[in-house]
Amino acid sequence: MIKLENINKTYFGAQPLHVLKGINLDVTEGELVSIMGASGSGKSTLLNILGILDNYDEGDYYLAGKLVKNLSENQAAEFRNKLIGFIFQSFNLIPFKTALENVALPLFYQGVNRKKRNTMAMEYLERFGLKDWAEHYPNELSGGQKQRVSIARALVTSPKIILADEPTGALDSKTSAEVMQILREVNATGITMVIVTHERGIANLTRKIVHLKDGIIESIEENDPDKMDFTKEIK
Amino acid sequence: MFDIDNINEIWQTIARNKTRSLLTAFGVFWGIFILVILLACGNGFDNGLRSQIEGFATNSTFLITTPTTEAYKGYQKGRNWDVNMSDIEAIEKKIKGVDKVSPIFSQWTYNGENNVFYGTKGGNFSLKGVIPNYNEIDRCKVLYGRFINETDIVEARKVCVLGKKAYEDIIGTDKNPLGLMIKANGIYYHVVGVIEAYNNKVSISGSINETIILPLTTMQIAYNTGDKFDFFMFTTARGYNTKDLQTEVKNLLRERHDISPTDEGAFVCFDFEEMFTMFEYLFLGIKILIWIVGIGTLLSGVVGVSNIMLVTIKERTREIGVRRALGAKPSIIIRQVMAESLLLTILAGIVGLVLGVAIMAVVSGFVGNTPSDDVMFLDPQIGFGAAIAASIIVMLSGLLAGVLPAIRAIQIKAIDAIREE
């Protein structure tokens, strides 16, 4: 599903910063992968590249068999819209839209008509137990609810992969556990998922843990989350 | 571009910050409002001034003889001379481009004593001897009967046409004047018509309303002046230059009356066309000024919209970034920003336009739309064309206001949304 070959990325500032120094990574379909690393290890940059939010300088990135390189803004937008679902640490819901409108937004950009859009969005909200909150605005929702709305938003376009950037970073441990449970369930339906985190407890819930250090992959750890009692381990 | 979803998207962002949207829109509203008011006032003055010169042929020249100023062919300078009927014929025959020539015999009212009577009621009015085509140069409304006609001239009939005021003063509006006999400077005339001037500001030798019009030939006999008269007017045919015609007419008259070819002082020539052209330039100047001031005001409104939108875009960096991450193409972002500014501007513009037109309609109701002597302000409303132009300007300014914010908005990358600050 994801294939990275010798990805290099340098930020050219006053002092050129070589952030990613040759990343090689394969993520097969349906995998649940976490990327761990200290701040500055390049994990956010890697996620940006995976999410086609940023360019890379060298190497090749294949997403669902397609080479993602030197895309125009329009192509990138289309790839993001169709192939990738994003989950952010701070949810990034649009504050003046209701939960339903937020979930429906990616479909709006696909040109899906209003009725179908709202029906689909409602289905996803229902799936995450938010049916009664559909007409509420983000500031009327709890952190866990917000993250569930944003998961619904990420899934509504039926993407190939879900990229989650510290999805539990703004949540307490109990809610974190709930959200992780949801993500695992989503993964269980066959959607590939990459989670960036710096919390070991979160990483332990994934099958593959990629350790990133100073722009290179230090190690890839195989993990069996089912052996973990995640409610205790999580923090 | 304006389907229901897009409108919703746009409306949400506008309605989210009502006060700011309102203040922003006010600039544009005010610009259009002022433009409409100014245009309407300009039209009011334009109409007012035009009503004052209505009915008068604007391509006419008035020529009166004065004593010669140069000695020539044995004549002393300072010689009095007059134009006569054969001069008129010669001008009509020899000078191409002269449309109508109208000789005028004028008897000014002197010493203010009553000189015109109907029965015992009298008034002080000037007399004017004309031929029928006078009414084509200084047009009048015929209230009763008719104007002087060709038969009156040929037969030198003792008939007269009364100016409106003369009729009201000596006969009275309660009486049909036709067929009555009036006495003017001691001679009786049959009244065949009553006329009223379209305007009271432009006239030849006194307002037509206070004049008794006689056939030229009748007057020449009555005052024993042969075929002479005081002055004449001529109009320029379409496609000819009035100044050239004046020179030709003067040269012809010099030749016919033994006046030095270089003697300019033997005539007084009054060029109405020149005067009216000046008027036209004045109107044009006012109009240009109005558009400059109006559009200037509007432009400052547009800058206001643009400025506020720039701030808004900056505040919405994260939102726009999220939209980009969710798959909004740059064109969608541009469209949304442009549409926001367009909608805001158009709404404000329509309100300004409607309010401006409404207010001027009320003002127009007070001022009225019939000409009067002392009001130089008439029917101050903007025309359909100007309203359309204003609407188009509103739309263009809406687009203009959106350009900078839209450029700023597409510079926001999806990655900006994710950056935790």
XYZ file of C-alpha atoms in Angstrom:
656
model
C 0.000 0.000 0.000
C 2.788 2.377 0.972
C 6.260 1.975 -0.423
C 9.012 4.438 0.414
C 12.370 4.149 -1.343
C 15.277 6.177 -0.120
C 13.256 9.254 0.780
C 15.386 12.307 1.482
C 14.156 15.654 2.658
C 16.128 18.757 3.453
C 14.703 22.015 4.714
C 16.644 24.837 3.173
C 16.783 27.646 5.647
C 19.619 29.749 6.961
C 21.071 26.430 8.026
C 20.100 23.570 5.696
C 18.458 20.854 7.745
C 18.648 17.312 6.455
C 15.549 15.886 8.133
C 15.036 12.578 6.374
C 18.149 10.725 5.328
C 17.015 7.865 3.168
C 13.836 6.299 4.473
C 12.840 2.865 3.154
C 9.526 1.546 4.358
C 6.863 -0.853 3.204
C 3.392 -0.875 4.618
C 1.129 -3.563 3.239
C -2.582 -3.253 2.910
C -4.511 -3.465 6.140
C -1.473 -2.950 8.336
C -1.521 -0.880 11.500
C 1.791 0.885 11.823
C 3.025 3.403 14.307
C 5.948 5.718 13.861
C 7.790 6.636 17.013
C 10.598 8.982 17.635
C 11.740 11.888 19.711
C 10.865 15.362 18.581
C 13.179 16.330 15.760
C 13.523 12.761 14.605
C 11.639 13.593 11.429
C 8.425 11.743 12.164
C 6.181 14.711 11.417
C 8.009 15.378 8.183
C 7.603 11.760 7.230
C 3.901 11.937 7.959
C 3.589 15.108 5.867
C 5.250 13.359 2.972
C 3.029 10.303 3.407
C 0.035 12.643 3.428
C 1.219 14.493 0.308
C 1.235 17.668 2.306
C 4.921 18.175 1.667
C 7.398 17.317 -1.094
C 10.510 15.233 -0.779
C 13.814 15.851 -2.518
C 15.013 12.366 -3.400
C 13.646 8.849 -3.680
C 10.254 7.489 -4.629
C 6.967 7.252 -2.802
C 4.330 4.836 -4.085
C 0.850 5.098 -2.670
C -1.618 2.401 -3.698
C 0.690 1.573 -6.571
C 0.934 5.138 -7.845
C 4.119 7.155 -7.799
C 3.584 10.298 -5.781
C 6.163 12.718 -7.035
C 6.137 16.281 -8.293
C 2.380 16.483 -8.206
C 0.598 19.670 -9.058
C -1.522 21.268 -6.353
C -4.645 19.941 -8.026
C -3.361 16.382 -8.325
C -2.157 16.442 -4.727
C -5.552 17.682 -3.586
C -7.262 14.910 -5.492
C -4.934 12.233 -4.099
C -5.460 13.490 -0.574
C -9.174 13.631 -1.056
C -9.567 10.145 -2.516
C -6.788 8.077 -0.965
C -5.984 9.543 2.425
C -7.905 10.229 5.581
C -6.318 12.548 8.122
C -6.703 12.535 11.858
C -5.032 15.391 13.660
C -3.933 15.890 17.215
C -6.038 19.025 17.627
C -8.909 17.607 15.573
C -8.963 20.524 13.125
C -12.685 20.590 12.843
C -14.041 23.737 11.232
C -15.528 25.646 14.149
C -18.477 27.234 12.384
C -19.704 24.000 10.864
C -21.774 21.377 12.633
C -20.409 17.889 13.205
C -22.428 16.715 10.217
C -21.127 19.464 7.948
C -17.582 18.778 9.060
C -17.878 15.104 8.200
C -19.530 15.925 4.876
C -16.864 18.442 3.829
C -14.473 16.024 2.040
C -17.452 14.765 0.034
C -18.290 18.352 -0.875
C -14.838 18.618 -2.415
C -15.532 15.428 -4.340
C -18.616 17.030 -5.803
C -21.035 14.644 -4.106
C -24.485 16.142 -3.976
C -25.826 17.523 -0.776
C -28.384 14.902 0.037
C -26.095 11.957 -0.547
C -23.323 13.733 1.286
C -25.398 14.287 4.380
C -26.744 10.750 4.339
C -23.232 9.335 4.158
C -21.931 11.672 6.838
C -24.815 10.703 9.078
C -24.022 7.012 8.602
C -20.479 7.559 9.798
C -21.548 9.685 12.744
C -23.985 6.973 13.700
C -21.269 4.384 13.496
C -19.263 6.302 16.097
C -22.252 6.958 18.310
C -22.600 10.609 17.463
C -25.971 10.608 15.787
C -27.485 12.854 18.427
C -24.624 15.286 18.135
C -24.827 15.751 14.390
C -26.190 19.291 14.567
C -23.806 20.412 17.273
C -20.830 22.645 16.685
C -17.340 21.467 17.655
C -17.177 23.743 20.697
C -20.204 21.915 22.082
C -18.432 18.556 21.919
C -15.974 16.897 24.280
C -12.450 16.077 23.165
C -13.307 12.436 22.590
C -16.384 13.359 20.608
C -14.409 15.782 18.509
C -11.846 13.135 17.711
C -14.582 10.714 16.793
C -16.067 13.333 14.469
C -12.696 13.790 12.860
C -12.298 10.015 12.490
C -15.700 9.957 10.817
C -14.527 12.754 8.542
C -11.367 10.834 7.673
C -13.352 7.726 6.805
C -16.250 9.215 4.934
C -14.449 9.164 1.582
C -13.452 5.495 2.073
C -9.742 6.246 1.800
C -7.007 3.653 1.257
C -5.007 4.798 4.250
C -5.567 6.706 7.435
C -2.798 8.949 8.675
C -3.085 9.920 12.299
C -0.824 12.541 13.806
C -0.735 12.068 17.560
C -4.437 11.214 17.557
C -4.559 10.972 21.336
C -2.204 13.863 22.058
C -4.968 16.145 23.278
C -6.998 13.539 25.111
C -6.949 12.073 28.580
C -5.990 8.441 29.039
C -9.486 7.055 29.222
C -10.578 8.848 26.075
C -7.296 7.924 24.443
C -8.062 4.299 25.039
C -11.502 4.708 23.510
C -10.148 6.469 20.461
C -7.451 3.841 20.007
C -10.072 1.160 20.265
C -12.021 2.852 17.494
C -8.934 3.168 15.328
C -8.159 -0.512 15.832
C -11.674 -1.409 14.863
C -11.394 0.744 11.756
C -8.122 -0.984 10.937
C -9.794 -4.325 11.435
C -12.106 -3.491 8.510
C -9.029 -3.535 6.295
C -7.980 0.068 6.126
C -4.261 0.663 6.323
C -3.343 2.973 9.155
C -0.223 4.902 10.082
C -0.100 6.544 13.485
C 2.572 8.963 14.493
C 3.042 9.086 18.224
C 5.638 9.541 20.876
C 3.711 7.524 23.419
C 4.870 3.982 23.852
C 1.485 2.945 25.116
C -0.144 3.993 21.878
C 2.539 2.380 19.781
C 2.088 -0.856 21.674
C -1.398 -1.096 20.256
C -0.066 -1.338 16.711
C 1.359 -4.302 14.898
C 4.474 -2.646 13.624
C 6.419 0.059 15.385
C 8.835 2.087 13.288
C 11.469 3.779 15.389
C 12.790 6.916 13.800
C 15.922 8.634 14.967
C 17.740 11.548 13.378
C 16.092 11.034 10.037
C 16.717 7.359 9.599
C 14.767 4.273 10.600
C 16.560 2.876 13.588
C 14.519 -0.286 13.886
C 11.188 -1.812 12.989
C 9.636 -3.684 15.825
C 6.977 -6.340 15.310
C 4.358 -6.196 18.016
C 1.286 -8.112 19.025
C -1.178 -5.727 20.570
C -3.503 -8.489 21.595
C -0.979 -9.559 24.201
C -1.118 -6.148 25.745
C -3.644 -5.110 28.279
C -3.906 -1.696 26.709
C -6.062 -0.176 29.364
C -3.202 -0.472 31.836
C -0.320 0.136 29.520
C -1.569 3.159 27.772
C 0.063 5.817 29.914
C -20.407 29.018 -9.163
C -23.486 29.965 -7.194
C -25.181 26.679 -6.400
C -26.857 26.274 -3.043
C -23.863 24.553 -1.412
C -21.467 27.269 -2.398
C -23.846 29.946 -1.248
C -24.117 28.140 2.064
C -20.352 27.904 2.386
C -19.988 31.594 1.613
C -22.870 32.711 3.712
C -21.561 30.785 6.727
C -18.264 32.625 6.621
C -19.905 35.996 6.103
C -22.528 35.473 8.773
C -19.945 34.164 11.227
C -18.699 37.638 11.894
C -21.695 39.847 11.417
C -20.330 43.106 12.748
C -17.204 42.869 10.707
C -19.051 41.894 7.545
C -21.457 44.766 8.085
C -18.713 47.323 8.604
C -16.841 45.983 5.612
C -19.911 46.134 3.439
C -20.659 49.647 4.619
C -17.689 51.023 2.681
C -19.054 49.673 -0.572
C -22.609 50.617 0.319
C -21.524 54.173 0.989
C -19.501 54.376 -2.212
C -22.426 53.308 -4.377
C -24.877 55.378 -2.389
C -22.805 58.523 -2.862
C -22.265 57.724 -6.530
C -26.009 57.390 -7.097
C -26.809 60.577 -5.176
C -24.133 62.521 -7.049
C -25.215 61.193 -10.425
C -28.828 61.990 -9.686
C -27.969 65.504 -8.530
C -25.836 65.977 -11.635
C -28.772 64.884 -13.747
C -30.991 67.233 -11.761
C -28.816 70.219 -12.637
C -28.416 69.004 -16.165
C -32.184 68.680 -16.602
C -32.718 71.996 -14.863
C -30.316 73.860 -17.122
C -31.534 72.109 -20.228
C -35.127 72.986 -19.449
C -34.060 76.612 -19.457
C -32.870 76.451 -23.041
C -35.455 74.023 -24.307
C -37.051 74.894 -27.598
C -34.286 77.162 -28.779
C -32.389 76.034 -31.843
C -28.902 75.428 -30.532
C -27.275 75.763 -33.935
C -28.394 79.329 -34.527
C -26.494 82.558 -35.019
C -27.887 85.982 -34.351
C -26.570 88.897 -36.384
C -27.257 92.587 -35.871
C -25.808 95.502 -37.816
C -23.821 98.286 -36.178
C -22.216 101.404 -37.743
C -19.167 100.644 -39.876
C -15.769 101.109 -38.282
C -13.688 101.517 -41.449
C -13.913 103.989 -44.306
C -14.402 102.188 -47.620
C -15.197 103.050 -51.239
C -15.631 106.705 -50.452
C -17.892 106.135 -47.468
C -16.918 107.538 -44.116
C -16.572 105.200 -41.212
C -19.421 105.292 -38.733
C -22.031 104.891 -41.436
C -25.319 103.294 -40.368
C -26.549 100.464 -42.525
C -29.363 97.932 -42.432
C -29.970 94.486 -43.828
C -32.986 94.081 -46.084
C -35.101 91.357 -47.565
C -32.929 90.964 -50.649
C -29.972 90.241 -48.374
C -31.965 87.392 -46.870
C -32.741 86.043 -50.334
C -29.088 86.364 -51.333
C -27.944 84.512 -48.245
C -30.464 81.739 -48.844
C -29.454 81.455 -52.471
C -25.689 81.853 -52.369
C -24.502 80.344 -49.121
C -24.678 76.611 -48.904
C -25.148 75.232 -45.442
C -27.514 77.885 -44.186
C -30.638 76.078 -43.151
C -33.114 78.808 -42.209
C -32.787 82.553 -42.277
C -35.220 84.540 -40.222
C -35.352 88.360 -40.313
C -36.695 90.096 -37.233
C -38.107 93.549 -36.740
C -38.120 94.468 -33.109
C -39.893 97.333 -31.422
C -38.612 97.574 -27.894
C -40.865 98.701 -25.145
C -39.803 102.152 -24.202
C -40.484 104.355 -21.193
C -42.517 101.640 -19.489
C -45.866 103.117 -20.473
C -48.691 100.872 -21.520
C -48.570 100.470 -25.277
C -50.840 97.486 -25.888
C -54.523 97.526 -25.076
C -57.594 95.355 -25.219
C -60.486 97.573 -24.478
C -59.382 99.613 -21.503
C -56.960 97.039 -20.118
C -53.405 97.671 -21.165
C -49.847 96.503 -20.682
C -46.297 97.281 -21.645
C -45.008 94.793 -24.209
C -42.485 94.749 -27.008
C -43.490 94.113 -30.581
C -41.713 91.760 -32.893
C -42.164 91.357 -36.613
C -41.215 87.900 -37.851
C -41.764 85.429 -40.667
C -43.184 81.910 -40.092
C -39.823 80.169 -39.776
C -39.091 82.146 -36.603
C -41.037 79.481 -34.766
C -38.538 76.885 -35.945
C -35.598 78.669 -34.393
C -37.108 79.961 -31.183
C -39.757 77.296 -30.777
C -42.891 78.098 -28.829
C -45.923 76.214 -27.665
C -49.033 77.401 -29.468
C -51.738 77.694 -26.804
C -54.503 79.081 -28.993
C -54.952 79.409 -32.735
C -51.814 79.495 -34.833
C -48.515 81.199 -35.449
C -47.873 83.822 -38.175
C -48.203 82.164 -41.598
C -47.090 82.827 -45.174
C -50.379 84.509 -46.170
C -50.015 86.967 -43.294
C -46.609 87.923 -44.724
C -47.646 88.145 -48.376
C -50.783 90.144 -47.656
C -49.228 92.072 -44.770
C -52.331 91.275 -42.759
C -53.013 93.100 -39.569
C -52.969 90.090 -37.330
C -50.994 89.312 -34.200
C -49.968 86.431 -31.989
C -49.867 87.225 -28.288
C -47.278 86.075 -25.818
C -48.825 84.214 -22.910
C -48.293 86.987 -20.395
C -49.667 89.631 -22.735
C -52.755 87.492 -23.209
C -53.223 86.964 -19.486
C -52.631 90.615 -18.630
C -54.808 92.384 -21.146
C -57.420 89.802 -22.158
C -57.537 87.422 -19.259
C -57.517 83.667 -19.224
C -61.278 83.417 -18.963
C -61.761 84.631 -22.517
C -61.078 82.991 -25.884
C -58.667 85.465 -27.453
C -59.122 84.379 -31.062
C -60.741 87.008 -33.270
C -60.469 89.767 -30.675
C -58.965 93.090 -31.652
C -56.100 94.572 -29.689
C -54.401 97.895 -30.119
C -50.604 97.954 -30.198
C -48.779 101.264 -30.497
C -51.955 102.793 -31.848
C -52.774 100.215 -34.517
C -55.456 97.519 -34.272
C -54.618 93.870 -34.906
C -56.697 90.677 -35.003
C -55.533 88.086 -32.494
C -54.917 84.797 -34.341
C -52.985 82.912 -31.691
C -51.395 82.768 -28.252
C -47.968 81.260 -27.673
C -45.836 80.332 -24.734
C -42.066 79.988 -24.625
C -40.644 76.604 -23.725
C -38.125 78.396 -21.631
C -37.813 81.840 -20.242
C -34.042 82.050 -20.031
C -32.960 82.125 -23.652
C -34.753 84.567 -25.884
C -34.173 87.176 -28.529
C -35.002 90.751 -27.593
C -37.135 89.937 -24.601
C -39.165 86.968 -23.506
C -41.624 85.724 -26.069
C -44.260 85.583 -23.327
C -44.155 89.356 -23.061
C -44.139 90.041 -26.771
C -46.737 90.778 -29.422
C -45.770 88.921 -32.586
C -46.690 90.554 -35.893
C -46.073 89.603 -39.512
C -42.767 91.180 -40.580
C -44.267 92.855 -43.636
C -47.135 94.352 -41.624
C -44.665 95.849 -39.216
C -42.438 97.193 -42.007
C -45.469 99.006 -43.454
C -46.666 100.207 -40.063
C -43.298 101.723 -39.223
C -42.517 102.676 -42.794
C -39.114 101.042 -42.977
C -39.387 99.619 -46.494
C -37.894 96.184 -46.660
C -35.469 96.809 -43.817
C -35.443 95.154 -40.442
C -33.276 95.127 -37.313
C -31.486 91.829 -37.287
C -31.732 88.261 -38.390
C -30.972 84.763 -37.288
C -29.830 81.809 -39.266
C -29.357 78.149 -38.448
C -26.619 75.872 -39.652
C -27.577 72.855 -41.701
C -26.378 69.471 -40.530
C -22.775 68.852 -41.482
C -21.756 72.492 -41.842
C -19.553 74.576 -39.622
C -21.250 77.544 -38.001
C -18.071 79.640 -37.766
C -17.407 79.199 -41.506
C -20.981 80.158 -42.319
C -20.723 83.274 -40.201
C -17.658 84.380 -42.165
C -19.407 83.686 -45.470
C -22.544 85.568 -44.424
C -20.507 88.532 -43.232
C -18.450 88.607 -46.429
C -21.601 88.528 -48.535
C -23.138 91.384 -46.554
C -19.916 93.441 -46.793
C -19.921 92.991 -50.545
C -23.564 93.928 -50.873
C -23.362 96.996 -48.648
C -19.943 98.369 -49.649
C -18.328 97.625 -46.331
C -14.584 97.095 -46.037
C -13.700 93.394 -46.225
C -11.661 93.836 -43.042
C -14.391 95.593 -41.091
C -15.357 93.324 -38.229
C -16.997 96.081 -36.230
C -19.926 96.481 -38.593
C -21.679 93.461 -37.091
C -22.453 92.018 -33.768
C -22.651 88.315 -34.138
C -23.919 86.111 -31.366
C -23.227 82.445 -31.732
C -25.713 80.367 -29.780
C -23.987 77.207 -30.827
C -20.834 78.355 -29.109
C -22.746 79.097 -25.953
C -24.555 75.799 -25.991
C -21.332 73.961 -26.694
C -19.941 75.605 -23.594
C -22.952 74.334 -21.700
C -22.346 70.868 -23.031
C -18.731 70.972 -21.873
C -19.859 72.198 -18.498
C -22.280 69.300 -18.189
C -19.624 66.895 -19.362
C -17.155 68.308 -16.842
C -19.645 67.948 -14.013
C -20.398 64.418 -15.094
C -16.734 63.413 -15.226
C -16.146 64.978 -11.841
C -19.091 63.077 -10.380
C -17.834 59.759 -11.711
C -14.323 60.446 -10.429
C -15.534 61.394 -6.955
C -18.092 58.573 -6.873
C -15.695 55.916 -8.052
C -13.046 57.255 -5.713
C -15.410 56.810 -2.780
C -16.321 53.363 -4.021
C -12.666 52.475 -4.441
C -11.923 53.300 -0.820
C -14.799 50.973 0.054
C -13.222 48.299 -2.108
C -9.859 48.780 -0.418
C -11.686 48.385 2.897
C -13.260 45.109 1.810
C -9.936 43.865 0.500
C -8.154 44.856 3.677
C -10.625 43.191 6.021
C -10.671 40.092 3.858
C -6.884 39.888 4.072
C -7.105 39.936 7.851
C -9.868 37.340 7.728
C -7.780 35.081 5.525
C -4.893 35.351 7.945
C -7.172 34.363 10.799
C -8.516 31.481 8.784
C -5.118 30.007 7.932
C -5.815 26.829 9.837
C -9.310 26.439 8.444
C -8.096 26.894 4.896
C -5.215 24.523 5.566
C -7.673 21.889 6.779
C -9.794 22.402 3.706
C -6.713 21.912 1.556
C -5.790 18.754 3.455
C -9.305 17.425 2.936
C -8.938 17.854 -0.788
C -9.973 21.415 -1.644
C -8.231 22.388 -4.864
C -6.672 25.845 -5.137
C -9.387 26.835 -7.589
C -12.041 26.074 -4.992
C -10.298 28.234 -2.428
C -9.928 31.092 -4.911
C -13.533 30.758 -5.885
C -14.693 30.826 -2.332
C -12.713 33.913 -1.383
C -13.730 35.719 -4.554
C -17.337 34.729 -4.066
C -17.256 35.966 -0.492
C -16.008 39.353 -1.523
C -18.361 39.419 -4.502
C -21.398 38.539 -2.429
C -20.530 41.052 0.258
C -19.925 43.770 -2.308
C -22.987 43.007 -4.395
C -25.298 42.917 -1.393
C -23.885 46.183 -0.110
C -23.971 47.649 -3.596
C -27.591 46.721 -4.198
C -28.620 48.203 -0.871
C -26.688 51.385 -1.709
C -28.165 51.534 -5.188
C -31.729 50.953 -4.043
C -31.480 53.356 -1.134
C -29.846 56.019 -3.298
C -32.487 55.688 -6.001
C -35.270 55.669 -3.418
C -34.000 58.790 -1.676
C -33.596 60.627 -4.956
C -37.094 59.539 -5.982
C -38.380 61.197 -2.827
C -36.276 64.309 -3.462
C -37.498 64.319 -7.031
C -41.047 64.211 -5.708
C -40.366 67.389 -3.760
C -38.483 69.167 -6.514
C -40.921 68.111 -9.183
C -40.238 67.415 -12.798
C -41.857 70.359 -14.517
C -39.684 73.296 -15.445
C -40.125 76.568 -13.676
C -38.350 79.883 -13.991
C -36.406 79.968 -10.766
C -35.558 76.319 -10.125
C -32.388 75.125 -11.799
C -32.821 71.599 -10.418
C -35.138 69.215 -12.153
C -36.034 65.534 -11.866
C -32.852 64.420 -10.085
C -32.845 60.699 -10.884
C -30.355 58.386 -12.458
C -31.118 56.758 -15.755
C -31.379 53.054 -16.391
C -28.012 53.064 -18.143
C -26.285 54.689 -15.181
C -27.905 52.190 -12.816
C -26.661 49.313 -14.948
C -23.210 50.892 -15.110
C -23.200 51.285 -11.335
C -24.189 47.633 -10.896
C -21.427 46.502 -13.214
C -18.961 48.669 -11.336
C -20.097 47.067 -8.078
C -19.481 43.618 -9.485
C -16.086 44.536 -10.867
C -15.093 46.109 -7.583
C -16.217 42.984 -5.767
C -13.916 40.910 -7.937
C -11.161 43.473 -7.538
C -11.534 43.387 -3.758
C -11.242 39.603 -3.792
C -8.061 39.347 -5.834
C -5.472 40.060 -3.128
C -7.176 37.983 -0.425
C -7.580 35.107 -2.888
C -3.895 35.231 -3.779
C -3.071 35.235 -0.086
C -5.445 32.329 0.521
C -3.941 29.991 -2.052
C -0.522 30.602 -0.592
C -1.736 28.759 2.489
C -0.610 25.140 2.251
C -2.359 22.200 3.757
C 0.699 21.649 5.903
C -0.013 24.921 7.735
C -3.084 23.334 9.235
C -1.153 20.558 10.851
C 1.627 22.592 12.321
C 0.962 22.686 16.027
C 1.689 26.079 17.480
